[in-house]
Each structure stands twice: as structure tokens, then as C-alpha cells.
Short mmCIF file of C-alpha atoms and ligand atoms in Angstrom, two decimals:
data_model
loop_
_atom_site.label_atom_id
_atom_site.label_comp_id
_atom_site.label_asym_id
_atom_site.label_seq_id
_atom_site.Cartn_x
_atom_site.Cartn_y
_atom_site.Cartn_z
CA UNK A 1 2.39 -11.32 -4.57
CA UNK A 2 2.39 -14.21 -7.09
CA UNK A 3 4.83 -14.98 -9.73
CA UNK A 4 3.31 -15.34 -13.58
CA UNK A 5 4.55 -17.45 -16.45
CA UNK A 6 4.97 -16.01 -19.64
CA UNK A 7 3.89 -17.69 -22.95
CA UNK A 8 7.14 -18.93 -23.84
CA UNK A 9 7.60 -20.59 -19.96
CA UNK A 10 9.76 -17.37 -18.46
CA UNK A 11 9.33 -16.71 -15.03
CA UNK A 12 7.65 -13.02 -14.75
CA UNK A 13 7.40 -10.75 -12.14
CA UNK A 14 4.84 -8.19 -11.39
CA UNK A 15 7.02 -4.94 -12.50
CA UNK A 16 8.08 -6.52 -15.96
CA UNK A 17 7.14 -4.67 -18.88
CA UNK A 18 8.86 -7.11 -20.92
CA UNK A 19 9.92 -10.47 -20.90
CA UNK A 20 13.74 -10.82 -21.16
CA UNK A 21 13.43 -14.36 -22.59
CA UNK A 22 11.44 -13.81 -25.85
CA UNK A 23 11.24 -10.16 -25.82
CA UNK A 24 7.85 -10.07 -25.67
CA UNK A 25 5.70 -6.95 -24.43
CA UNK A 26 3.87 -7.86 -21.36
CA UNK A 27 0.54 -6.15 -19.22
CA UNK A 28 -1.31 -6.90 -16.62
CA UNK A 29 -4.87 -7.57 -16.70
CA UNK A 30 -6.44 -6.17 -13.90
CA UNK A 31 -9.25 -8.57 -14.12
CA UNK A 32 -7.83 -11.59 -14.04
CA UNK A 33 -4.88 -10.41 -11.73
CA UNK A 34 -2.30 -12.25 -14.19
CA UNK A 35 0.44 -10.72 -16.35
CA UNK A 36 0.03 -11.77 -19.89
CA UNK A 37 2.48 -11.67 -22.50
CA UNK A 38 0.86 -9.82 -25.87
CA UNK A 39 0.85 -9.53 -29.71
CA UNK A 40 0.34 -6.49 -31.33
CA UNK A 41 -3.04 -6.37 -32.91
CA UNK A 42 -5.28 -4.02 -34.98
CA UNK A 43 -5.38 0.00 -34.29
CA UNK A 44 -2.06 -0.13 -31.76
CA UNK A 45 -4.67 -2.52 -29.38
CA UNK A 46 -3.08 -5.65 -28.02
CA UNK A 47 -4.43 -8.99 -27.85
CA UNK A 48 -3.58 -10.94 -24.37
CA UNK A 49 -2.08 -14.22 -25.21
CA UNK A 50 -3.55 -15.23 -21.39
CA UNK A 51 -6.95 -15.13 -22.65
CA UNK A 52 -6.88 -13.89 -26.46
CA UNK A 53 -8.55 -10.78 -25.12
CA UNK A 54 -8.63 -7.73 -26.63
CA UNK A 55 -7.06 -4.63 -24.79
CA UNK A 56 -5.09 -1.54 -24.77
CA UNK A 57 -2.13 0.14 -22.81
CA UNK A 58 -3.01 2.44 -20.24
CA UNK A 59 -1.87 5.82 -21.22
CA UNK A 60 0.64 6.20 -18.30
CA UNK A 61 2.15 2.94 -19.94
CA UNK A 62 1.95 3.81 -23.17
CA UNK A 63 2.98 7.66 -22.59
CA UNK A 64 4.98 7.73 -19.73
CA UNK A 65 5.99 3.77 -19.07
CA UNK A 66 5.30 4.71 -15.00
CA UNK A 67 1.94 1.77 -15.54
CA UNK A 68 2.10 -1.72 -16.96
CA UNK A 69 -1.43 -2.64 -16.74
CA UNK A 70 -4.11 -2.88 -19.82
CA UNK A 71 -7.62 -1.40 -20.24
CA UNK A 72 -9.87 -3.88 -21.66
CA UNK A 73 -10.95 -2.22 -25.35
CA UNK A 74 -14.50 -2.56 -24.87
CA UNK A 75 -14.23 0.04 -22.19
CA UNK A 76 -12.79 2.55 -24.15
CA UNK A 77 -11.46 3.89 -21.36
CA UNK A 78 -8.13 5.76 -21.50
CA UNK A 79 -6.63 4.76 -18.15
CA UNK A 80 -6.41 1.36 -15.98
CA UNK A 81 -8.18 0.82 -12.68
CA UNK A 82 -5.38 2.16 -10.69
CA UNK A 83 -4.63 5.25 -12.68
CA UNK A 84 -7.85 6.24 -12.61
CA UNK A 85 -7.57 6.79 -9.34
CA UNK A 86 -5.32 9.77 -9.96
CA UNK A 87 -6.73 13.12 -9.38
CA UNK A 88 -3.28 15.07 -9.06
CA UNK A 89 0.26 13.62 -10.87
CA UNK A 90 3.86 15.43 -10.07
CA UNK A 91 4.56 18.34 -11.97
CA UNK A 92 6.57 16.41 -15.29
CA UNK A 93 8.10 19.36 -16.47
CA UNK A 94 10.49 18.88 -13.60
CA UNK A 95 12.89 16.04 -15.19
CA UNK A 96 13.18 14.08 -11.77
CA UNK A 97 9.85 13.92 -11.02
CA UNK A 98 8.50 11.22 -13.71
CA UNK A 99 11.19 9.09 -12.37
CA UNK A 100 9.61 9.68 -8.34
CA UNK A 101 5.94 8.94 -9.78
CA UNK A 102 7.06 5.90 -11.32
CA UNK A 103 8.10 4.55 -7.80
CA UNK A 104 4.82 5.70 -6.33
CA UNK A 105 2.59 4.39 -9.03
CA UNK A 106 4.20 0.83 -8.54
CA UNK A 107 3.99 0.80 -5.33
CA UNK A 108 0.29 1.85 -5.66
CA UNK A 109 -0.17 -0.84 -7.97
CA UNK A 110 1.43 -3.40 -5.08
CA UNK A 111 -1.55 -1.87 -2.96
CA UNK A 112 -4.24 -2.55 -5.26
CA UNK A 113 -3.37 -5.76 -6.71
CA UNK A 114 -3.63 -6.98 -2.39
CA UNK A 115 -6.98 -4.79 -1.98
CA UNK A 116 -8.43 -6.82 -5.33
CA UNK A 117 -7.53 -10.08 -4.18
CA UNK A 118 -8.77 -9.68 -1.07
CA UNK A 119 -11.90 -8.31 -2.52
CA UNK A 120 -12.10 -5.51 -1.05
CA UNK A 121 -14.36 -2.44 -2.59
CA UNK A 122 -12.28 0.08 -4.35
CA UNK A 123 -15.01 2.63 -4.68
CA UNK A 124 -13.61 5.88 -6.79
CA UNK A 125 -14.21 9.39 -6.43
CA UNK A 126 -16.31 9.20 -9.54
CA UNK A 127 -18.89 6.41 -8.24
CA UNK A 128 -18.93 8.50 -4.72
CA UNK A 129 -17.61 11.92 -5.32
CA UNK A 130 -17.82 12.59 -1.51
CA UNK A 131 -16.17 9.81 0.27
CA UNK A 132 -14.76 7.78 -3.12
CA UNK A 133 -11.41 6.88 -3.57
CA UNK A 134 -8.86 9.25 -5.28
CA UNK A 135 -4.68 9.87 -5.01
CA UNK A 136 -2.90 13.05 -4.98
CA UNK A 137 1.01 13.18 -5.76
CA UNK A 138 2.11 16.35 -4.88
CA UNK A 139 5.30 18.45 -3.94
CA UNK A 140 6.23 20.91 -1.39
CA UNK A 141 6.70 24.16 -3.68
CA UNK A 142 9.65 26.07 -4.55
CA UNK A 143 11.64 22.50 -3.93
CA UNK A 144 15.22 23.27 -5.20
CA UNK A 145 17.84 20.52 -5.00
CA UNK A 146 17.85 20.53 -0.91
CA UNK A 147 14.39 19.58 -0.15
CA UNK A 148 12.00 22.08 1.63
CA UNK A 149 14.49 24.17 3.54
CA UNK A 150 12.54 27.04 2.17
CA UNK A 151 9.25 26.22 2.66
CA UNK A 152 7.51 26.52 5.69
CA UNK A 153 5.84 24.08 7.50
CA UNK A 154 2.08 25.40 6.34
CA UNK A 155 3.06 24.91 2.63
CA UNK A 156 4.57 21.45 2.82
CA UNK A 157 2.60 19.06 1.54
CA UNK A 158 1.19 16.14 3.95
CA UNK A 159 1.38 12.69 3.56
CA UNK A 160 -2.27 11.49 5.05
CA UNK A 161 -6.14 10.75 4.34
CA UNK A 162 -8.97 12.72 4.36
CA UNK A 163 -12.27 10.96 3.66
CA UNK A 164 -11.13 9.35 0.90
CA UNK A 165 -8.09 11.03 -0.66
CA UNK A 166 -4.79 9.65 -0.09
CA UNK A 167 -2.27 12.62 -0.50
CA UNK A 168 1.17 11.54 -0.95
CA UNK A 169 4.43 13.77 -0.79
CA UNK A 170 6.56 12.63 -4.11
CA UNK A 171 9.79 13.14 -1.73
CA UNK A 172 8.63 9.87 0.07
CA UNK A 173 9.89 8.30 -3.62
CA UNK A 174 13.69 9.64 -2.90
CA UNK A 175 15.14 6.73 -0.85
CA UNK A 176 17.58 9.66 0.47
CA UNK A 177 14.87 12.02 1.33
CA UNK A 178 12.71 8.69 2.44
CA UNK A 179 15.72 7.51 4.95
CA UNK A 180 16.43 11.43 6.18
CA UNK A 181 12.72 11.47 7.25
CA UNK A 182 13.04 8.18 8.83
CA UNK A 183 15.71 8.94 11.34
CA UNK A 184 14.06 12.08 12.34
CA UNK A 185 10.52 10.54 12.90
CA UNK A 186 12.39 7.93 14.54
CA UNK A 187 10.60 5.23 12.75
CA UNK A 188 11.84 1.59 12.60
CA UNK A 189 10.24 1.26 8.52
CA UNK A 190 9.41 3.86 6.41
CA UNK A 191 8.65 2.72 2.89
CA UNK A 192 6.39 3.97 -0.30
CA UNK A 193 4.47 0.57 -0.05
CA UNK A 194 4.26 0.89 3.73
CA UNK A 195 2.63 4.78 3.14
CA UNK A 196 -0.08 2.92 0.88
CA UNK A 197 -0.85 0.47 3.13
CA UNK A 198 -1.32 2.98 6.13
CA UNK A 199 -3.54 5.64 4.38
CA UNK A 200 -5.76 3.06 2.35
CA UNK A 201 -6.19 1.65 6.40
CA UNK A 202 -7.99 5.09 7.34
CA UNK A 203 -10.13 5.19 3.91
CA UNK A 204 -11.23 1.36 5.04
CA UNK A 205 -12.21 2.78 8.54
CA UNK A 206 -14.55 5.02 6.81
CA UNK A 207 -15.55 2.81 4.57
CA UNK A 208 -16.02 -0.27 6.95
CA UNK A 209 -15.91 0.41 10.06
CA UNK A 210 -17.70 3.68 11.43
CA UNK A 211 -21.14 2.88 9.88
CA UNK A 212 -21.10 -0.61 11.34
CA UNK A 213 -22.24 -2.96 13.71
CA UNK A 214 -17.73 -2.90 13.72
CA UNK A 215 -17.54 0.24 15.67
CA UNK A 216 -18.23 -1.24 19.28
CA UNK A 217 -15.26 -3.85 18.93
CA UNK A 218 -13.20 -1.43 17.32
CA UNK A 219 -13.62 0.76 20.47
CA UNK A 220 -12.92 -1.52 23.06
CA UNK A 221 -9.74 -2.61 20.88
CA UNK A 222 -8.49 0.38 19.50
CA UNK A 223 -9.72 3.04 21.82
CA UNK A 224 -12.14 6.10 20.97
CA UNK A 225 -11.24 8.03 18.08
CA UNK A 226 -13.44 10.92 18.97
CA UNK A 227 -10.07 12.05 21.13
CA UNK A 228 -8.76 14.89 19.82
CA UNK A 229 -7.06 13.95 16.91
CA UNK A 230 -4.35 16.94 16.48
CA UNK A 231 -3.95 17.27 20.20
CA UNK A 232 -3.08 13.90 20.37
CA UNK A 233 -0.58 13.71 16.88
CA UNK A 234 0.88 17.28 18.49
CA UNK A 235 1.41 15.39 21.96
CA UNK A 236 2.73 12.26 20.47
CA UNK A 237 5.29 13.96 18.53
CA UNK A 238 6.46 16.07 21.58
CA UNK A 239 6.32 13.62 24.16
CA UNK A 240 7.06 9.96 21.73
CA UNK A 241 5.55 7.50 22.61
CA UNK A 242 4.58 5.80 26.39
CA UNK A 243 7.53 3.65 27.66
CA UNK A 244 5.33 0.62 27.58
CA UNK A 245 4.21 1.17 23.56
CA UNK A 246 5.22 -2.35 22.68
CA UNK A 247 2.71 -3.84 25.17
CA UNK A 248 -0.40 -2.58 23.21
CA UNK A 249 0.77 -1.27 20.00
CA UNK A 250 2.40 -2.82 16.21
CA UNK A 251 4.36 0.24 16.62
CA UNK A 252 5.48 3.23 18.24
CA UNK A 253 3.53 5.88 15.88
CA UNK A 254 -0.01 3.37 16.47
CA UNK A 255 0.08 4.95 20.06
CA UNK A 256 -0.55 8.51 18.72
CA UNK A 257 -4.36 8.21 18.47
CA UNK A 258 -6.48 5.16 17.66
CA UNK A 259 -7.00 6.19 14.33
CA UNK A 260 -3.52 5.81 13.76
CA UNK A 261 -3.27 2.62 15.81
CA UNK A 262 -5.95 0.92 13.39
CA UNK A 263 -3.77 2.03 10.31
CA UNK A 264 -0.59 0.74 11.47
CA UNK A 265 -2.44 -2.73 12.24
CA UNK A 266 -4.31 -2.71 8.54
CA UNK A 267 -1.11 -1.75 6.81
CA UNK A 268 0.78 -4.82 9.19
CA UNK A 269 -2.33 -7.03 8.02
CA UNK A 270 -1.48 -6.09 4.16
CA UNK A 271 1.89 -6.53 4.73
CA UNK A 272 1.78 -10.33 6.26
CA UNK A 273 -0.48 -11.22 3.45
CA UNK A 274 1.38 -10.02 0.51
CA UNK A 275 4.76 -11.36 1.94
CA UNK A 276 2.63 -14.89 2.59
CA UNK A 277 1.76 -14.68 -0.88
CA UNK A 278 4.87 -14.38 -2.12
CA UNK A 279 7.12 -16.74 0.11
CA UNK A 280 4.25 -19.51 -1.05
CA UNK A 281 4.27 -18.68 -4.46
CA UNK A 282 8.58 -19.92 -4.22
CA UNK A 283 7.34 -22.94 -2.56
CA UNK A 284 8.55 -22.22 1.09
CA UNK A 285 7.48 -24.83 2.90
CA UNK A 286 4.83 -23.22 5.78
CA UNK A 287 3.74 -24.61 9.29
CA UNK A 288 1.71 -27.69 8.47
CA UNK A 289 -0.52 -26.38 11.73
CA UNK A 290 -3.78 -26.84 11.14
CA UNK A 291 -6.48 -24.97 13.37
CA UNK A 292 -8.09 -21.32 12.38
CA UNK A 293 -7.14 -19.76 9.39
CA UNK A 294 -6.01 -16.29 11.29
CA UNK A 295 -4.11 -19.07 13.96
CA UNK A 296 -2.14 -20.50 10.95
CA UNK A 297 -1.33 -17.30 9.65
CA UNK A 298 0.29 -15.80 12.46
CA UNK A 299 2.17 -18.99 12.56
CA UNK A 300 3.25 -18.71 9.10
CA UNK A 301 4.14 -15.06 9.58
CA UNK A 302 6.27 -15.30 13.02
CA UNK A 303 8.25 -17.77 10.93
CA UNK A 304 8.74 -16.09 8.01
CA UNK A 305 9.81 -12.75 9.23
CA UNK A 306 12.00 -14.18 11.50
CA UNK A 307 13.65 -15.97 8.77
CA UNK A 308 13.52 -13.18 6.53
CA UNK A 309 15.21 -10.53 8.64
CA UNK A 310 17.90 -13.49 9.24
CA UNK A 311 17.99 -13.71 5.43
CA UNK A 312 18.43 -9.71 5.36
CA UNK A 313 20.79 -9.43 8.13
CA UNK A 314 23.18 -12.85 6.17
CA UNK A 315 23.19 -10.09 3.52
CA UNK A 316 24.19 -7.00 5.67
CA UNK A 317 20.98 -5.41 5.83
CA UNK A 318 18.58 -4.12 8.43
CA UNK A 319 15.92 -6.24 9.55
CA UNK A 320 12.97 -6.52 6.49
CA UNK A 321 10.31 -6.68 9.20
CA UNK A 322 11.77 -4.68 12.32
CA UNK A 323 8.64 -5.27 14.81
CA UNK A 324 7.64 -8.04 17.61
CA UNK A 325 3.91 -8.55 17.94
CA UNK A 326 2.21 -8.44 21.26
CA UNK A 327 -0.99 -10.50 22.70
CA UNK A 328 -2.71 -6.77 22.29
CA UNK A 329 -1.40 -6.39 18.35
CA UNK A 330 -2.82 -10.07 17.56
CA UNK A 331 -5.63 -9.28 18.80
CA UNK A 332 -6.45 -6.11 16.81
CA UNK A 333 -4.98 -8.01 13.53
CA UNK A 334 -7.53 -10.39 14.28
CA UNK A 335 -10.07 -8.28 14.29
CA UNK A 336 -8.98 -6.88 10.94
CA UNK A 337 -8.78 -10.35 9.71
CA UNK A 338 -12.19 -10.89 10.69
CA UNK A 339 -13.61 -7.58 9.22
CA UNK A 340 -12.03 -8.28 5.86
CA UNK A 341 -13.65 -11.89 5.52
CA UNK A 342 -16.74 -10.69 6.12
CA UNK A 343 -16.42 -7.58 4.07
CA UNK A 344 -13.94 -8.94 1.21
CA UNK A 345 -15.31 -10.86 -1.58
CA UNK A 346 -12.91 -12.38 -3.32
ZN1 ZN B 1 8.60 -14.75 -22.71
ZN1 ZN B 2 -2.26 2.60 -15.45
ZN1 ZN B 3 -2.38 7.85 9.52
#
């Protein structure tokens, strides 16, 4: 993720609304992937003082402040590119829950601002109503204040994919709930971002991979995903995973089914490039190594995570990026890597 630069020279970060220098409202133009300060202009529209376009807010900014992205006014659309993609928002009546979307809708926004610049299609459910793209935020009903202890297991809702709708459980946006969940899956990261990135990986493998000339490589790397895909999520979770996980997989979940093996790697791809982005964008100073471009950025990346979960742990905290890539990992990130320059265009 880059920095931007408001008009009056303020440093801004993705998130801002507003700048805290000169008070000016900000949005982000989805087309240009910059945040723009803006001046009020005619009929409540705005006028972007990055390139004197004209626009206005999305409705979940101007409404509900969970968005801070624009809508150009030609479109006269109501809603921007990512919440569009909504087909089911949290129940609002409930007082927590617009504070729970607003977490999920930014870290949505994280998502799509990577899947743009790399140029990836973002194909909606209204372009492709079968297989398009769509997100559902959704609760487990009768929630009181402890979570789900009443519901059974048949009426919780399910963070996953299915061709092409991402259904996320708000909970996920409770760091309490988030960390609970965590410790009993036994998982070394658990994060909203980290859900995106994983369930946007299956709706890619759809998308990219089974109707292409992809699906040989993908087999001989990842395994056959024609194995049966509940036996094998029932068996991981009784059994965990095989003693010698860290051999072949990113992580110990990946071993559950190749399906789940090739989301783990894509959301590990989208996590090394946004966190590239980002550590660049300061100015840290990365390997001068020349050689491939996929060579240099695992170079770059085993440096900066290193350093960053030294940075983390100087602070106290657990490690930002608690995994150690094997030959076998590489080697199916690579393949991502080469799958989205071929199929990205940015
Ligand atoms: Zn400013
Ligand atoms: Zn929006
Ligand atoms: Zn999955």
C-alpha cells in the first residue's frame, strides 16, 4: 500500500477520511488508485483536487462513514466499486454491528485496492450472475452478548467461497471473538485482511485456473482437488495436520485439501506484495539483487519479514509474519506469480 499527499503537502494514508492538517475532506478515486483531497461543489458532488474531477460520495461514506471512496458523477451510480460488491450488509439495527462492518469493509477495500493494481479482473455478480463476484456479511442468529453458545453448528454462519461469493462471519471483526477463534483453530494468523485474501484465492481458482491451460501445473504443485473436499476439511480438523506440514505447505491449514493449499499461497502472495508496497513507499532500502523479478522478491520479502517481526517483537508483540517458507511454498508462490503476470493487466 502506497502513501498519498494531500493538496496542502500532508502525508495521507489510505483510511483517512480527512486530512488532519487542513481539515480537508478526502476520497479515494478508485480509478486512479490515489486519495484526493476535495472541495465541495454543486448539488452535494465533490470536485477532486487530484484531477479537478467531478464525483460523489459513495453512500456507505456518505450514510454510514464505513467507505471513503468516490463514484465518478457521470456514472450516476449510488455506490463505489467495492460496495457494489455487497449483496448482504450486517443487520444495523443492532448498534455494534455498523462498527464490525466498518472493519470488514476496510479491510475489503485493502483487498481490492491490491487486486486493481495488480490488474486483476474483478468481475461482479451483475456482469456474471453465475460465477461473478459478490460479498455477504452475515451473523450467526440469535447472537446475544456471548457469541453463538446458542446456536448450533448448522445455523452458524461460514466464513468461505462458493463460486463466487465470499461469505464472511461479522464476528471475524471482534478482535476478541477473532483471537478466541484463533487459539482454538490453532492458527499462527488470523486476521480480517488475511480472510479476504484467502477467499478471493478460491474465486481466482475459478476464475483462472480450472478453465486453463493452468490446471496441469497446478496439479502437479498443489495436488488434485477432485479429493473429497469435506472428507478431507473433516479429517484435517480431527487429525491436524501431517507432522512434516512445513516441508510442503505456507501453513498448517494449506495441508487440508489443495484447494485450501492454493488459497493460503494466493493470500501469502497478496500479502508479500502489499507489505513490499508499503515498506518501499517509506523508502526502505531493498536488496539491490538483480536477477528475476519473482527471485528479487522473495529476497526482498525474507528480509523484510524478518525485520518486521524483529520490529514487532522490540515492541512486545507477536511475530507480524509468523511463517518460514519452504523450497515446496516458493515454488507454488511462483507459480502464482507467474499466473498473475500473465493474467493481470495492470
Ligand atoms: Zn491537507
Ligand atoms: Zn463504498
Ligand atoms: Zn478456503
Amino acid at each position: 500500500m502506497k502513501t498519498f499527499t494531500c493538496a496542502c503537502g500532508n502525508r495521507l494514508h489510505f483510511e483517512n477520511n480527512r486530512c488532519l492538517v487542513c481539515e480537508r475532506t478526502l476520497g479515494f478515486l478508485p480509478g486512479l488508485q490515489v486519495l484526493s483531497a476535495l472541495e465541495p461543489a454543486a448539488e452535494g458532488g465533490w470536485r477532486a483536487l487530484a484531477d479537478g474531477g467531478h464525483y460523489h460520495q459513495c453512500v456507505n461514506y456518505s450514510r454510514y462513514n464505513v467507505c471513503n471512496w468516490m463514484v465518478p458523477a457521470q456514472t450516476g451510480k449510488k455506490f463505489c466499486v467495492s460496495c457494489q460488491l455487497n449483496r448482504i450488509i450486517p443487520n444495523l439495527s443492532v448498534r455494534r454491528n455498523l462498527t464490525l462492518w466498518a472493519r470488514i469493509e476496510t479491510a475489503k477495500r485493502r483487498l481490492l485496492y491490491t487486486l486493481i493494481q495488480l490488474g486483476l479482473p474483478i468481475v461482479d455478480r451483475g456482469a456474471d450472475p453465475k460465477r461473478g463476484l459478490a460479498f455477504e456479511f452475515m451473523e450467526d442468529p440469535q447472537q446475544e452478548d456471548e457469541f453463538s453458545n446458542a446456536v448450533t453448528p448448522q445455523q452458524q454462519v461460514i466464513t468461505g467461497h462458493r463460486t463466487g461469493i465470499i461469505t464472511i462471519n461479522i464476528m471475524e471483526a471482534s478482535s476478541s471473538e477473532r483471537e478466541r477463534m484463533r487459539e482454538k483453530m490453532n492458527e499462527r494468523y488470523r486476521t480480517l485482511l488475511g480472510h479476504f485474501r484467502h477467499e478471493i484465492g478460491h474465486y481466482y481458482w475459478e476464475r483462472l485456473v480450472r478453465p486453463s491451460a493452468w490446471l496441469e501445473e497446478f496439479h502437479a504443485l498443489f495436488g488434485d482437488e477432485q479429493r473429497k473436499y469435506q472428507a478431507a476439511l473433516q479429517r484435517y480438523y480431527n487429525a491436524g495436520p501431517p507432522p512434516d506440514w512445513q516441508k510442503h505447505y505456507v501453513s498448517a491449514y494449506a495441508s487440508a485439501h489443495p484447494w485450501e493449499d492454493w488459497a493460503e499461497s494466493w493470500a501469502h502472495y497478496l500479502h508479500m506484495t502489499d507489505t513490499l508496497e508499503t515498506a518501499e513507499d517509506y523508502g526502505f532500502r531493498m536488496s539491490t539483487g538483480q536477477g528475476e523479478r519473482f527471485e528479487k522478491l522473495m529476497t526482498d520479502w525474507s528480509e523484510l519479514s524478518v525485520a518486521l517481526n524483529d520490529l514487532n517483537r522490540s515492541m512486545g508483540l507477536g511475530d507480524a509474519y509468523p511463517f518460514v517458507l519452504s523450497g515446496r511454498a516458493v515454488e507454488k508462490l511462483h507459480f502464482i506469480h507467474r499466473l498473475i503476470q500473465e493474467r493481470g493487466q495492470p
